[in-house]
Amino acid sequence: MLNIKNLHAKITDGREILKGINLDVKPGEVHAIMGPNGSGKSTLASVLAGRPGYEVTEGSVTFDGKDLLPLAADERAREGIFLAFQYPVEIPGVNNMYFLRAALNAVRRHRGQPDLDAGQFLKAVRAKLKELEINDDLLQRGVNVGFSGGEKKRNEIFQMAMLEPKLGLLDETDSGLDIDALRLVSNGINKLRSPSRAMVLITHYQRLLDYIEPDHIHVLSGGKIVMSGDKTLAAELEKRGYAMLDETAA
Amino acid sequence: MTAKPETAPYRAAFTAHPADALADQRKSAFARFETLGFPTRREEAWRFTNLRPLQQAYLPGTATASKPDIAAYAFDGESYRLVFVNGRFAPDLSHTGALPKGVRLDNTAKLLPGHQDLAQSLLDDTDTAGGQGFAALNAALFADGYVLVLEDGVTLDHPVEIVHWGDAPDQSFHLRNLIKLGTGSRATILETYIGEGRYWTNAVTLVDVAAAASLRHVKLQDEATTAIHFGQVRGTLDRAARYDGFVLTLGSELSRHDSFIRYAGENAECGLFGAYLLRGAQEATNMTVVDHATPHCTTHEVFKGVVDERAHGVFLGKITVREDAQKTNANQLNKNLLLSARATVDTKPELEIFADDVKCSHGATVGDLDEDAMFYLEARGISPDEARRMLIEAFAADAIDRLEGEPALRAHLAAHVQRWLNVARVPS
């Protein structure tokens, strides 16, 4: 589904951050990308989602066989890539429901489906809320405005559920969450796992992986994947810390 | 005093103006206009304003064939509606229905002959304050306008809707309006200014809000983009009175809205809000001058500007807190979005404080659309065009939403902001 080959990227007018990433993600798989601060984890998520400010200098990325890199961020989203933000943006004056309906209808149009009217949309919202076991107190507010850290992350997962992407990129979704919020958000992510949907979890800590069991774990360091393995790799990292990378390299 | 040369073309129009009950006042008003002439950029209140479009003389004319097209602007709800065409009342297009007891709503020309008291309220010699020669010209030449008078304790159940349509080529329309609210009364007014072609609308509205009375005064200015629009409001607020003014500026090549508010009693409150959305070569100024002459009064000002292409937006806000006006609470905020590299904004929020126990603040910002917000919306599949629209709409809504207790009016204004956004953009 997602094929990344020798991906090099730099900050526009800045230094190179990604120095040759190779990654294959198949439908239904959950990959965790771990690594120390500054290793390029969030840059990888940004480059895949099409955030302005980065420049790909080498390599390729295909998504469902299609070249991803020429596509703008909104086109990538409509193709089925969803980025759950590490820091969801507050947008005062834009109502959460209004925003989400605009997004959903944009995605639906791209899939050749008719727009949902207000009634149909509300019905779909209710169904997803129930499925994710979250309440609707956030919906009538401005997008992320005044939300707590946990509420913002919950809103990201709810959006992902509504938009039904093929690929979810979750950028440090566990950061800033207390244990209850982490459980709630992880529970939501687990419910969204399906044989046709892949997920890439980007995380600094292993604790998210106590709740979401990945199929593969990769360790990113210095802009490259330096180690890959199954779920047991997380436990080892937890025990020995990212310092083990140096030992391995030595 | 000698007459300024630019006033000369208006002399003949004034001489030709039929004499009425106000002939003496009109004469002295015209003399003030001749002395003042047009403002120049040396005057602080006009230093950002390019008056080049007024180099051509726009003289008041007689009735001209007109094709008013006002349907798209009609308020979607019940209202008492007065329509004016080219500066004159159009009874066929108006409907006031049965007005509640204690309400007088009529056009100025009709009321003038029999009501000397109202005529005096309509004209006084304060309209030259701040070098406002155009208000003096208005006093000399006005043909019509509207008068709303509420007796004590009367609440008007629906908004008064005033629509002015202009399309007489190269003419000027001078409208003189009077709003007088008795003690404890309440009213809402929606003024709409629209038209087609090249013309000049020059409206002066005198507002007198008695003790504990409340007025919501909303203006939608969407004149033809080849037209000129000047509007001036001069209001006096008595004890515990409330005035909420909102101006949505979308039209005109050159426009100005000046609000002069004076507190004449304690515990009065005033909100001056507005949004201006400009493109092409449009130029629009919003000026507010608030005089805190009495203690315990509150002023809130929020103006939001969206300026695209080569347009120019100006905000001039001045709040004076006099020595006796202790416990004044006043704040001013002007925020602007520049959507193009050639768009410009001048903003000058100003506080002049002579009392020591007051709470006052002011601020102004000029910036671009928030890139992080744009990316967030785009990352959800929303196109850059739509994302941009959503953010601009939200930006303007922040001012519109200050109009408390008027959901239908807010929706009306928001719909016109959306209509503005729907016009295809010329890439810069």
XYZ file of C-alpha atoms in Angstrom:
678
model
C 0.000 0.000 0.000
C 2.739 2.440 1.008
C 6.183 1.989 -0.508
C 8.948 4.311 0.531
C 12.250 3.926 -1.297
C 15.470 5.684 -0.378
C 13.601 8.796 0.755
C 15.765 11.840 1.373
C 14.164 15.074 2.517
C 15.294 18.374 3.900
C 13.722 21.392 5.458
C 13.312 23.949 2.678
C 16.478 26.054 2.711
C 17.726 23.944 5.574
C 19.449 20.766 6.534
C 18.723 17.235 5.415
C 16.606 15.327 7.943
C 15.663 12.103 6.176
C 18.649 10.296 4.760
C 17.375 7.292 2.895
C 14.231 5.766 4.371
C 12.953 2.429 3.082
C 9.606 1.153 4.285
C 6.856 -1.115 2.982
C 3.429 -1.067 4.590
C 0.792 -3.548 3.502
C -2.986 -3.302 4.029
C -4.055 -4.312 7.514
C -0.598 -3.860 9.002
C 0.318 -1.679 11.936
C 3.862 -0.363 11.943
C 5.420 1.488 14.819
C 8.255 3.887 14.147
C 10.263 4.651 17.236
C 13.343 6.657 17.792
C 15.026 9.301 19.869
C 14.211 12.995 19.635
C 15.488 14.567 16.449
C 15.745 11.268 14.586
C 13.302 12.437 11.868
C 10.109 10.680 12.997
C 7.825 13.695 12.749
C 9.529 14.868 9.558
C 8.666 11.541 7.963
C 5.000 11.998 8.910
C 5.037 15.587 7.610
C 6.658 14.651 4.310
C 4.167 11.828 3.759
C 1.207 14.112 4.520
C 2.521 16.891 2.264
C 3.165 19.597 4.836
C 4.731 22.681 3.256
C 8.279 23.529 4.303
C 9.958 20.272 3.313
C 11.668 19.267 0.131
C 12.206 15.728 -1.089
C 15.653 15.557 -2.651
C 15.844 11.879 -3.542
C 13.857 8.673 -3.531
C 10.216 7.828 -4.138
C 6.961 7.228 -2.321
C 4.069 5.378 -3.873
C 0.659 4.928 -2.331
C -1.579 2.254 -3.812
C 0.756 2.236 -6.794
C 0.381 5.986 -7.342
C 3.272 8.442 -7.075
C 2.473 10.353 -3.898
C 5.055 13.102 -4.020
C 3.547 15.360 -6.727
C 0.211 15.474 -4.866
C -0.787 18.401 -2.661
C -1.746 17.753 0.964
C -5.491 17.889 0.305
C -5.160 15.484 -2.633
C -3.225 13.019 -0.485
C -5.945 13.227 2.162
C -8.621 12.524 -0.414
C -6.590 9.563 -1.697
C -6.888 8.100 1.798
C -3.953 9.303 3.891
C -4.834 10.626 7.301
C -2.333 12.422 9.521
C -3.261 12.540 13.201
C -1.379 15.628 14.351
C 1.023 15.713 17.232
C -0.222 19.241 17.920
C -3.761 19.589 16.520
C -4.300 23.199 15.441
C -6.910 25.405 17.110
C -9.078 27.162 14.549
C -11.352 29.710 16.231
C -14.625 30.438 14.477
C -14.693 27.227 12.425
C -17.236 24.899 13.947
C -16.027 21.319 14.426
C -19.097 19.779 12.795
C -19.059 22.196 9.864
C -15.375 21.482 9.309
C -15.790 17.738 9.518
C -18.727 17.685 7.141
C -16.769 19.748 4.603
C -13.857 17.304 4.939
C -16.029 14.208 4.701
C -17.882 15.469 1.652
C -14.607 16.405 -0.046
C -13.356 12.859 0.521
C -16.681 11.333 -0.546
C -16.791 13.335 -3.780
C -13.332 12.056 -4.600
C -14.561 8.491 -4.061
C -17.531 9.125 -6.320
C -20.002 9.098 -3.441
C -22.758 11.691 -3.027
C -22.477 14.438 -0.393
C -24.092 13.764 2.960
C -26.766 16.262 3.909
C -26.963 17.603 7.452
C -29.263 14.813 8.634
C -27.259 11.982 7.117
C -24.053 13.484 8.440
C -25.426 13.723 11.957
C -26.492 10.095 11.786
C -23.008 9.041 10.688
C -21.489 11.088 13.513
C -23.713 9.432 16.104
C -22.818 5.983 14.831
C -19.072 6.654 15.012
C -19.302 8.219 18.464
C -21.054 5.115 19.690
C -18.557 2.816 18.042
C -15.625 4.672 19.607
C -17.418 5.085 22.931
C -16.759 8.802 23.080
C -19.260 11.540 23.859
C -20.280 14.449 21.704
C -19.407 17.382 23.943
C -16.699 18.615 21.569
C -18.680 18.730 18.394
C -20.353 22.099 18.616
C -17.200 23.978 19.516
C -14.594 25.618 17.323
C -12.063 23.158 15.898
C -9.840 22.189 18.848
C -10.515 25.542 20.529
C -10.054 25.280 24.272
C -9.673 21.497 24.092
C -7.438 19.755 26.598
C -4.540 17.693 25.264
C -6.590 14.529 25.609
C -9.625 16.065 23.922
C -7.532 17.158 20.968
C -6.165 13.658 20.428
C -9.612 12.156 20.850
C -10.866 14.575 18.200
C -8.118 13.398 15.839
C -9.143 9.767 16.256
C -12.785 10.682 15.792
C -11.941 12.488 12.547
C -10.002 9.470 11.376
C -13.015 7.270 12.107
C -15.295 9.583 10.124
C -12.991 9.937 7.111
C -12.172 6.213 6.938
C -8.684 6.534 5.430
C -6.700 3.692 3.921
C -3.633 4.747 5.862
C -3.456 6.412 9.248
C -0.247 8.230 10.188
C -0.366 8.851 13.914
C 2.265 11.357 14.937
C 3.079 11.077 18.651
C -0.578 10.497 19.412
C 0.389 9.350 22.899
C 2.311 12.500 23.810
C 0.809 14.586 26.572
C -1.817 12.022 27.509
C -2.474 10.721 30.991
C -3.120 7.016 31.390
C -6.917 7.268 31.076
C -6.755 9.369 27.951
C -4.130 7.065 26.496
C -6.396 4.080 27.084
C -9.361 5.862 25.473
C -7.402 6.942 22.417
C -5.703 3.542 22.013
C -9.047 1.846 22.285
C -10.297 4.051 19.437
C -7.297 3.238 17.277
C -7.706 -0.495 17.871
C -11.335 -0.284 16.770
C -10.229 1.346 13.541
C -7.866 -1.493 12.667
C -9.158 -3.445 9.713
C -7.771 -5.800 7.058
C -7.928 -3.028 4.472
C -6.490 -0.209 6.572
C -2.862 0.266 7.515
C -1.475 2.396 10.312
C 1.893 3.909 11.066
C 2.336 4.881 14.693
C 5.092 7.337 15.397
C 6.106 7.352 18.998
C 8.982 8.137 21.274
C 7.818 5.889 24.069
C 7.028 2.242 24.179
C 3.963 2.685 26.413
C 1.554 3.271 23.486
C 2.542 -0.188 22.291
C 1.255 -1.669 25.549
C -2.193 -0.824 24.229
C -1.770 -1.161 20.482
C 0.076 -4.215 19.301
C 2.072 -3.484 16.136
C 2.993 -6.009 13.481
C 6.361 -4.376 12.879
C 8.581 -2.014 14.785
C 11.228 0.180 13.194
C 13.803 2.299 14.900
C 14.674 5.566 13.242
C 17.945 7.241 14.024
C 19.823 9.955 12.169
C 17.250 9.992 9.397
C 17.467 6.276 8.623
C 15.741 3.129 9.782
C 18.534 1.399 11.670
C 16.672 -1.538 13.087
C 13.427 -3.392 12.352
C 11.748 -6.235 14.138
C 8.516 -7.559 15.545
C 6.699 -6.375 18.648
C 9.402 -7.764 20.960
C 11.773 -5.035 19.793
C 9.825 -2.492 21.814
C 10.426 -4.341 25.056
C 14.109 -4.521 24.345
C 14.280 -0.822 23.621
C 12.400 -0.142 26.795
C 14.902 -2.149 28.773
C 18.068 -0.825 27.202
C 17.008 2.603 25.925
C 17.965 4.223 22.633
C 21.570 3.957 23.768
C 21.454 0.371 22.518
C 21.545 1.810 19.005
C 25.079 3.024 19.631
C 26.073 -0.323 21.082
C 24.625 -2.116 18.087
C 26.378 0.215 15.735
C 29.655 -0.215 17.562
C -13.926 83.520 4.487
C -13.250 82.509 0.961
C -14.801 79.439 -0.585
C -12.453 76.590 -1.412
C -12.299 76.047 -5.172
C -13.478 72.421 -5.048
C -16.783 73.588 -3.536
C -17.637 75.778 -6.535
C -19.567 73.186 -8.593
C -21.815 72.559 -5.575
C -22.724 76.279 -5.251
C -25.045 76.159 -8.263
C -26.699 72.987 -6.980
C -27.257 74.632 -3.619
C -28.684 77.799 -5.162
C -31.085 75.668 -7.183
C -32.202 73.735 -4.090
C -35.826 74.594 -3.279
C -36.225 76.632 -0.099
C -37.843 74.798 2.789
C -38.426 75.268 6.510
C -34.699 74.818 7.094
C -33.528 77.402 4.588
C -31.529 79.395 7.153
C -29.746 76.389 8.629
C -28.989 75.066 5.162
C -27.499 78.379 4.210
C -25.110 78.444 7.139
C -24.278 74.757 6.589
C -23.334 75.485 3.004
C -21.187 78.385 4.143
C -19.366 75.970 6.510
C -18.851 73.562 3.642
C -17.424 76.324 1.452
C -15.000 77.332 4.181
C -13.928 73.777 5.013
C -13.852 72.447 1.501
C -12.770 68.859 1.037
C -10.391 67.445 3.603
C -6.756 67.042 2.646
C -4.179 64.469 3.644
C -2.706 66.975 6.059
C -5.710 66.335 8.289
C -5.091 63.405 10.614
C -8.548 61.886 10.112
C -8.061 61.859 6.344
C -4.372 61.294 5.894
C -4.792 57.729 4.647
C -7.691 58.531 2.330
C -7.245 59.150 -1.360
C -10.056 61.497 -2.441
C -9.157 61.387 -6.112
C -12.542 59.830 -7.064
C -14.177 63.043 -5.783
C -12.301 65.264 -8.198
C -15.302 64.826 -10.394
C -18.307 66.770 -9.058
C -21.263 64.598 -8.055
C -24.214 66.955 -7.936
C -27.627 66.168 -6.555
C -30.121 65.693 -9.335
C -33.803 65.432 -9.876
C -35.615 62.122 -10.088
C -34.104 59.822 -12.672
C -35.395 56.613 -14.212
C -34.092 53.781 -12.061
C -34.055 50.025 -11.931
C -33.727 49.130 -8.283
C -32.566 45.576 -7.792
C -32.884 44.975 -4.095
C -34.259 41.440 -3.841
C -30.904 39.837 -3.026
C -30.516 42.162 -0.064
C -33.955 41.870 1.513
C -33.861 40.825 5.142
C -35.210 37.321 5.469
C -37.646 38.000 8.257
C -40.295 40.471 9.252
C -39.302 44.107 9.121
C -40.612 47.625 8.756
C -39.076 48.582 5.452
C -38.393 51.973 3.936
C -36.760 51.976 0.512
C -35.021 54.993 -0.975
C -33.990 55.324 -4.593
C -31.402 57.859 -5.652
C -31.753 59.767 -2.425
C -35.535 59.864 -2.314
C -38.208 57.829 -0.583
C -39.818 55.168 -2.792
C -43.235 54.434 -1.248
C -44.074 51.734 -3.794
C -41.123 49.623 -2.679
C -41.629 50.242 1.033
C -43.887 48.548 3.505
C -44.119 49.527 7.106
C -47.412 47.788 7.860
C -48.994 48.683 11.164
C -46.407 50.220 13.443
C -46.765 49.599 17.163
C -48.140 52.423 19.285
C -45.553 54.994 20.237
C -43.427 54.506 17.121
C -42.965 57.074 14.421
C -41.182 55.923 11.298
C -41.245 58.027 8.180
C -39.131 59.668 5.573
C -37.487 62.941 6.466
C -38.961 64.947 3.602
C -42.463 64.073 4.676
C -41.955 64.871 8.342
C -39.992 68.074 7.925
C -42.726 70.618 7.143
C -44.967 69.958 10.125
C -42.403 69.096 12.813
C -40.152 71.974 13.702
C -38.834 70.112 16.777
C -37.558 67.198 14.695
C -36.221 69.542 12.072
C -34.105 71.231 14.708
C -32.792 67.853 15.901
C -31.829 67.014 12.347
C -29.634 70.029 11.879
C -27.227 71.610 14.242
C -23.852 73.188 13.792
C -21.840 70.360 15.377
C -21.460 68.562 12.079
C -18.225 70.322 11.254
C -16.381 68.603 14.101
C -13.228 66.938 12.853
C -13.261 68.944 9.652
C -16.279 67.074 8.381
C -17.102 69.271 5.441
C -19.130 66.486 3.884
C -21.577 66.524 6.789
C -22.067 70.262 6.273
C -22.638 69.644 2.564
C -25.161 66.993 3.546
C -27.000 69.485 5.794
C -27.162 71.983 2.963
C -28.323 69.594 0.263
C -30.180 66.670 1.784
C -33.477 65.855 0.099
C -34.627 62.951 2.234
C -33.722 60.281 4.755
C -35.549 58.466 7.537
C -36.761 59.401 10.983
C -37.411 56.842 13.713
C -38.796 58.083 17.003
C -39.753 55.757 19.867
C -41.710 56.956 22.848
C -40.622 55.975 26.346
C -40.785 52.267 27.097
C -41.629 51.143 23.572
C -39.971 48.020 22.214
C -40.011 47.641 18.471
C -40.755 43.969 17.740
C -39.105 43.738 14.294
C -36.100 45.474 12.780
C -36.495 48.664 10.843
C -35.036 47.990 7.420
C -33.725 50.904 5.425
C -32.609 50.192 1.885
C -30.976 52.777 -0.310
C -30.499 52.085 -3.998
C -28.412 54.418 -6.161
C -27.982 54.338 -9.915
C -28.371 57.916 -11.186
C -25.089 58.452 -13.037
C -22.713 61.027 -11.562
C -25.228 62.214 -8.974
C -24.822 62.571 -5.253
C -27.482 61.532 -2.752
C -27.510 63.307 0.574
C -29.546 61.493 3.190
C -30.279 62.923 6.618
C -31.535 60.460 9.215
C -32.688 60.833 12.780
C -33.066 58.106 15.396
C -34.511 59.164 18.712
C -35.147 56.549 21.363
C -37.213 57.480 24.429
C -36.356 56.286 27.936
C -36.241 52.493 28.181
C -37.190 51.915 24.553
C -35.521 49.418 22.215
C -35.061 49.163 18.469
C -32.971 47.440 15.831
C -32.156 49.037 12.490
C -30.653 47.443 9.418
C -29.443 49.906 6.796
C -28.481 48.559 3.387
C -26.709 50.643 0.751
C -26.520 49.206 -2.735
C -26.577 50.360 -6.353
C -25.110 50.317 -9.812
C -22.707 52.606 -11.641
C -20.952 55.792 -10.556
C -22.609 57.876 -7.860
C -21.939 59.253 -4.402
C -23.996 58.412 -1.332
C -23.472 60.795 1.573
C -25.525 59.850 4.639
C -25.591 61.508 8.048
C -27.466 59.840 10.900
C -28.115 61.553 14.194
C -28.742 59.222 17.103
C -30.137 60.118 20.477
C -30.496 57.233 22.942
C -32.287 58.262 26.144
C -31.773 56.713 29.573
C -31.869 52.894 29.648
C -32.828 52.731 25.983
C -31.089 50.377 23.589
C -30.341 50.646 19.879
C -28.784 48.099 17.555
C -27.695 49.864 14.426
C -26.473 47.614 11.655
C -25.245 48.771 8.278
C -24.526 46.676 5.213
C -22.615 48.737 2.683
C -22.369 46.939 -0.633
C -22.494 49.862 -3.041
C -21.389 49.457 -6.647
C -17.604 49.145 -6.792
C -17.505 52.295 -8.910
C -19.440 54.306 -6.322
C -18.440 56.487 -3.377
C -20.035 56.066 0.033
C -19.668 58.300 3.064
C -21.648 57.564 6.200
C -21.514 59.411 9.438
C -23.239 58.556 12.703
C -23.341 61.080 15.534
C -24.730 59.545 18.707
C -25.402 60.698 22.234
C -25.997 58.132 24.977
C -27.751 59.039 28.175
C -27.583 57.181 31.513
C -27.511 53.365 31.158
C -28.233 53.642 27.455
C -26.798 51.155 25.032
C -25.735 51.519 21.432
C -24.416 48.630 19.355
C -23.198 49.610 15.917
C -22.070 47.162 13.277
C -20.843 48.023 9.792
C -20.172 45.439 7.104
C -18.220 47.071 4.290
C -18.132 45.168 1.006
C -18.738 47.727 -1.720
C -17.656 51.140 -3.094
C -14.499 52.297 -4.756
C -14.017 54.775 -1.928
C -15.896 54.546 1.348
C -15.888 55.830 4.856
C -17.905 55.204 7.944
C -17.382 57.585 10.844
C -19.011 57.000 14.230
C -18.950 59.815 16.753
C -20.295 58.666 20.125
C -20.605 60.862 23.186
C -21.617 59.688 26.647
C -23.973 62.090 28.376
C -24.818 59.923 31.396
C -23.280 57.270 33.614
C -23.345 53.475 33.114
C -23.945 53.695 29.407
C -22.447 51.140 27.047
C -21.415 51.229 23.452
C -20.213 48.518 21.083
C -18.733 49.553 17.765
C -18.047 46.586 15.538
C -17.346 46.043 11.910
C -15.851 43.933 9.195
C -14.493 45.121 5.863
C -13.745 42.820 2.959
C -12.026 44.611 0.124
C -10.544 43.702 -3.230
C -9.662 45.302 -6.553
C -8.642 48.899 -5.941
C -11.199 49.486 -3.194
C -10.402 51.840 -0.383
C -12.395 51.860 2.871
C -11.987 53.684 6.158
C -13.708 53.023 9.457
C -13.282 55.784 11.980
C -14.608 55.790 15.531
C -14.442 58.746 17.893
C -15.759 58.027 21.368
C -15.937 60.700 24.028
C -16.061 59.356 27.576
C -17.314 62.497 29.260
C -19.072 60.690 32.124
C -17.969 57.994 34.612
C -18.804 54.264 34.587
C -19.254 53.867 30.852
C -18.054 50.983 28.695
C -16.885 50.922 25.079
C -15.986 47.815 23.089
C -14.614 48.070 19.578
C -13.772 45.169 17.286
C -13.047 45.705 13.590
C -11.835 42.896 11.353
C -10.415 43.579 7.915
C -9.838 41.229 4.982
C -7.922 42.987 2.241
C -7.102 41.386 -1.092
C -5.551 42.402 -4.425
C -4.625 46.121 -4.449
C -7.221 47.237 -1.907
C -6.552 49.522 1.043
C -8.248 49.316 4.449
C -8.025 51.935 7.167
C -9.045 51.867 10.809
C -8.868 55.019 12.887
C -10.074 54.569 16.430
C -9.997 57.263 18.998
C -11.282 57.012 22.554
C -10.971 60.011 24.823
C -11.470 59.507 28.546
C -11.985 62.837 30.204
C -10.843 63.730 33.670
C -14.214 63.064 35.317
C -14.838 59.787 33.508
C -13.557 57.497 36.273
C -14.256 53.757 36.080
C -14.289 53.886 32.318
C -13.868 50.526 30.641
C -12.763 50.779 27.049
C -11.078 48.509 24.576
C -10.274 48.685 20.915
C -9.201 45.904 18.629
C -8.466 46.001 14.912
C -7.247 42.837 13.185
C -6.438 42.564 9.522
C -5.760 39.773 7.072
C -3.740 40.701 4.021
C -4.456 38.259 1.219
C -2.148 39.721 -1.375
C 1.291 41.272 -1.476
C -0.142 44.501 -2.897
C -2.942 44.903 -0.355
C -2.340 47.515 2.336
C -3.764 48.442 5.706
C -3.316 51.469 7.894
C -4.485 51.103 11.459
C -4.373 53.619 14.246
C -6.077 52.703 17.501
C -5.694 55.594 19.875
C -6.503 56.177 23.553
C -6.367 59.557 25.186
C -6.844 59.204 28.922
C -7.148 62.005 31.468
C -8.781 60.016 34.298
C -6.703 57.772 36.580
C -9.081 54.971 37.558
C -9.889 53.362 34.241
C -9.464 50.094 32.380
C -8.458 50.690 28.786
C -6.709 48.651 26.149
C -6.104 48.756 22.466
C -4.449 46.609 19.860
C -3.998 46.093 16.165
C -2.629 43.284 14.047
C -1.926 42.824 10.366
C -1.095 39.344 9.124
C -1.554 36.534 6.650
C -3.793 33.504 6.835
C -2.556 31.080 9.496
C -0.437 28.513 7.617
C -0.826 25.872 10.296
C -4.602 26.174 10.162
C -4.499 25.995 6.359
C -2.457 22.795 6.472
C -4.691 21.272 9.124
C -7.773 21.788 6.944
C -5.982 20.579 3.808
C -4.721 17.476 5.616
C -8.379 16.544 6.017
C -9.037 16.695 2.274
C -10.355 20.248 2.097
C -9.051 22.113 -0.963
C -6.853 25.178 -0.422
C -9.600 27.414 -1.867
C -12.220 26.089 0.494
C -9.827 26.132 3.458
C -9.057 29.762 2.728
C -12.768 30.598 2.550
C -13.452 28.851 5.845
C -10.701 30.787 7.599
C -11.739 34.157 6.153
C -15.351 33.507 7.043
C -14.349 32.625 10.602
C -12.174 35.720 10.807
C -15.048 38.025 9.832
C -17.510 36.087 11.988
C -15.489 37.048 15.036
C -16.776 40.627 14.545
C -20.284 39.676 13.404
C -20.785 37.431 16.419
C -20.457 40.457 18.707
C -23.996 41.419 17.733
C -25.667 39.807 20.685
C -29.267 38.677 20.620
C -29.697 39.071 16.851
C -29.217 35.605 15.321
C -31.212 36.412 12.183
C -29.209 39.566 11.527
C -25.938 37.748 12.143
C -26.974 35.077 9.636
C -27.941 37.807 7.153
C -24.513 39.437 7.437
C -22.686 36.098 7.313
C -24.551 35.222 4.111
C -23.296 38.427 2.490
C -19.745 37.649 3.588
C -20.152 34.253 1.894
C -21.470 35.935 -1.224
C -18.361 38.129 -1.261
C -16.196 35.030 -0.922
C -17.995 33.353 -3.815
C -16.790 35.969 -6.259
C -13.921 34.474 -8.223
C -10.560 35.764 -7.127
C -8.121 37.418 -9.483
C -4.778 35.734 -8.813
C -2.197 38.275 -7.702
